Amino acid sequence: MRTDPLIEGAKRMHVREAKRRSSQTTRYRHLKKAEYIVHILRELDFKVRQWKNLTNKHVAALVRYWERKGLSVKTIKNYLSTIRRITRYYGNDRIRVQNGDFGIERMKSVTNEDKSLPKSSFDQAVKTLGYGQKEYDLRFKGMLLLQRGLGLRLEESAKFDPRQSLRPDGRVLICCGTKGGRERILDQITSEGQLAIDFVKRVIGSNRNLIPKTEGMTEYKWLNIYFKRMGEIGLTRKDAGAGGHGNRHAYAQARYQQETMFPPPCKFPSVDEFLQTAREVAGDEWKERDRAARTLLSSLMGHGPYRNSTTSQYLGSSGRETA
């Protein structure tokens, strides 16, 4: 089977660079990044065959894809660095050097802004999709229910497979479409989460997930249809204050309150008001409850343990979290 010409080009470059001082490990890491980039280009249906012909249009599409996947700004920047490194090697200096030109925001700081999707907006979207006025509406409804009920990312909700995910003990394995391929187990499934699972089981029929088996349907095309439909029903940041990802914020906030017995910082006008409430509920124990809830949520949401800087994007910060 013939290797993709872009991958061959990346390999040739790295063989020639072997004479330089860069270590074998570094070269291998760069090559693996290049192979992944080419894989995504093909998934996006781009036919470019030489690095010298890669354009800013291709790169912009890659960035949009990675943003939808939920990749961090740092990770996307690393991929752009690899792209520029290879294209320059082949004499292509057209790729923009400023990451901001591709709409990449700066590393996010914690603002204590509540970014959850309001329940009223969620309920209206689910009601609209529940009528099934368009071909895929019920599948989109299932995705929204999973995002809010189980805290799934967009791709995870599209690829959720009940037959593979449901454990005999009632827990749920999240294994398809996860960030970095990191599987995780969800326990203490709420009634909202169970409702989502039951609905999806009915909707997918003989499918393995919510992406229809329609001929020519790819994950990329499916997500584009999804975003278009969300815009039509007003489930966007502009119209509703948050898009579908705001469901994941809502899940994190609800689970935090379940664990601590008080709302997260982002639900208060000020940190002082949060601290006052937390102390009234838990006394000096509030810090330990806060720390334990954040550590749990880091794992439940697929970020790995002790990623409090990440959970703060969902919960807000008291300024006093312990690692």
Coordinates of N, CA, C and O in Angstrom, one line a residue, residues 148-152 160 165-174 183-194 197 251 254-256 258-259 292-293 295-302:
R148 N -25.0 17.3 28.6 CA -25.5 17.9 29.8 C -25.6 16.8 30.9 O -25.3 17.1 32.1
G149 N -26.1 15.6 30.5 CA -26.3 14.6 31.5 C -25.1 13.9 32.0 O -25.0 13.4 33.1
L150 N -24.1 13.7 31.1 CA -22.8 13.0 31.4 C -21.6 13.9 31.3 O -20.5 13.4 31.5
G151 N -21.8 15.1 30.9 CA -20.6 16.0 30.8 C -19.7 15.7 29.6 O -18.5 16.0 29.7
L152 N -20.2 15.1 28.5 CA -19.4 14.7 27.4 C -19.0 15.9 26.5 O -19.7 16.8 26.3
F160 N -20.9 8.2 21.2 CA -21.3 7.4 22.4 C -22.0 6.2 21.9 O -22.9 6.2 21.2
S165 N -20.3 1.2 26.2 CA -20.0 2.0 27.3 C -20.7 1.6 28.7 O -20.2 2.0 29.7
L166 N -21.8 1.0 28.6 CA -22.6 0.7 29.8 C -22.0 -0.5 30.5 O -21.9 -1.6 30.0
R167 N -21.6 -0.3 31.8 CA -21.0 -1.4 32.6 C -22.1 -2.1 33.4 O -23.2 -1.5 33.8
P168 N -21.9 -3.4 33.7 CA -22.9 -4.2 34.5 C -23.2 -3.5 35.9 O -24.3 -3.7 36.4
D169 N -22.3 -2.8 36.5 CA -22.5 -2.2 37.8 C -23.1 -0.9 37.7 O -23.3 -0.2 38.7
G170 N -23.6 -0.4 36.5 CA -24.3 0.8 36.4 C -23.4 2.0 36.1 O -23.9 3.1 35.8
R171 N -22.1 1.8 36.1 CA -21.2 2.9 35.7 C -21.1 3.0 34.2 O -21.5 2.1 33.5
V172 N -20.5 4.1 33.7 CA -20.4 4.3 32.3 C -19.0 4.5 31.9 O -18.3 5.4 32.4
L173 N -18.5 3.8 30.9 CA -17.2 3.9 30.3 C -17.2 4.9 29.2 O -18.0 4.7 28.2
I174 N -16.4 6.0 29.2 CA -16.3 6.9 28.1 C -15.0 6.6 27.4 O -13.9 6.8 27.9
E183 N -9.4 7.0 28.3 CA -10.7 6.5 28.7 C -11.0 7.0 30.1 O -10.1 7.3 30.9
R184 N -12.3 7.0 30.5 CA -12.6 7.3 31.9 C -13.9 6.7 32.3 O -14.7 6.3 31.4
I185 N -14.1 6.5 33.6 CA -15.3 5.9 34.1 C -16.2 7.0 34.8 O -15.6 7.7 35.6
L186 N -17.5 7.0 34.5 CA -18.4 7.9 35.2 C -19.2 7.1 36.2 O -19.7 6.0 35.8
D187 N -19.3 7.5 37.5 CA -20.1 6.8 38.4 C -21.2 7.8 38.9 O -21.3 8.9 38.5
Q188 N -22.0 7.3 39.7 CA -23.1 8.1 40.3 C -23.9 8.8 39.2 O -24.0 10.0 39.2
I189 N -24.4 8.0 38.2 CA -25.1 8.6 37.1 C -26.4 9.2 37.6 O -27.2 8.5 38.3
T190 N -26.7 10.5 37.3 CA -27.9 11.1 37.7 C -29.1 10.7 36.9 O -28.9 10.1 35.9
S191 N -30.3 11.1 37.4 CA -31.5 10.8 36.6 C -31.4 11.5 35.2 O -31.9 10.9 34.2
E192 N -30.8 12.7 35.2 CA -30.6 13.4 33.9 C -29.7 12.6 33.0 O -29.9 12.5 31.7
G193 N -28.6 12.0 33.5 CA -27.7 11.2 32.7 C -28.4 9.9 32.2 O -28.2 9.5 31.1
Q194 N -29.2 9.3 33.1 CA -29.8 8.1 32.7 C -30.9 8.3 31.6 O -31.0 7.5 30.7
I197 N -29.0 8.5 28.4 CA -28.6 7.2 27.9 C -29.8 6.4 27.3 O -29.7 5.8 26.2
Y251 N -22.8 20.5 33.7 CA -22.6 19.2 34.3 C -21.6 19.4 35.4 O -21.8 18.9 36.5
A254 N -23.0 21.3 38.4 CA -23.9 20.5 39.2 C -23.2 19.4 40.0 O -23.6 19.1 41.2
R255 N -22.2 18.8 39.4 CA -21.5 17.7 40.1 C -20.7 18.3 41.3 O -20.6 17.7 42.3
Y256 N -20.1 19.5 41.1 CA -19.4 20.1 42.1 C -20.3 20.4 43.3 O -20.0 20.1 44.5
Q258 N -23.0 18.9 44.1 CA -23.4 17.6 44.6 C -22.3 17.1 45.6 O -22.7 16.5 46.7
E259 N -21.1 17.3 45.3 CA -20.0 16.9 46.1 C -19.7 17.8 47.3 O -19.3 17.3 48.4
A292 N -11.3 18.2 47.0 CA -11.7 16.9 46.6 C -12.7 16.9 45.4 O -12.5 16.1 44.5
A293 N -13.6 17.9 45.3 CA -14.5 18.0 44.2 C -13.8 18.3 42.9 O -14.1 17.7 41.8
T295 N -10.6 17.7 42.2 CA -9.8 16.5 41.8 C -10.7 15.4 41.1 O -10.3 14.9 40.1
L296 N -11.8 15.2 41.7 CA -12.8 14.2 41.1 C -13.2 14.7 39.7 O -13.2 13.9 38.8
L297 N -13.6 15.9 39.6 CA -14.1 16.4 38.3 C -13.0 16.4 37.2 O -13.3 16.2 36.1
S298 N -11.7 16.6 37.6 CA -10.6 16.5 36.6 C -10.6 15.2 36.0 O -10.4 15.1 34.8
S299 N -10.8 14.1 36.8 CA -10.8 12.8 36.2 C -12.1 12.5 35.5 O -12.1 11.9 34.4
L300 N -13.3 12.9 36.0 CA -14.6 12.6 35.4 C -14.7 13.3 34.1 O -15.4 12.7 33.2
M301 N -14.1 14.4 33.9 CA -14.2 15.1 32.6 C -13.1 14.9 31.7 O -12.9 15.5 30.6
G302 N -12.2 13.9 32.0 CA -11.2 13.5 31.1 C -9.9 14.4 31.0 O -9.2 14.3 30.0

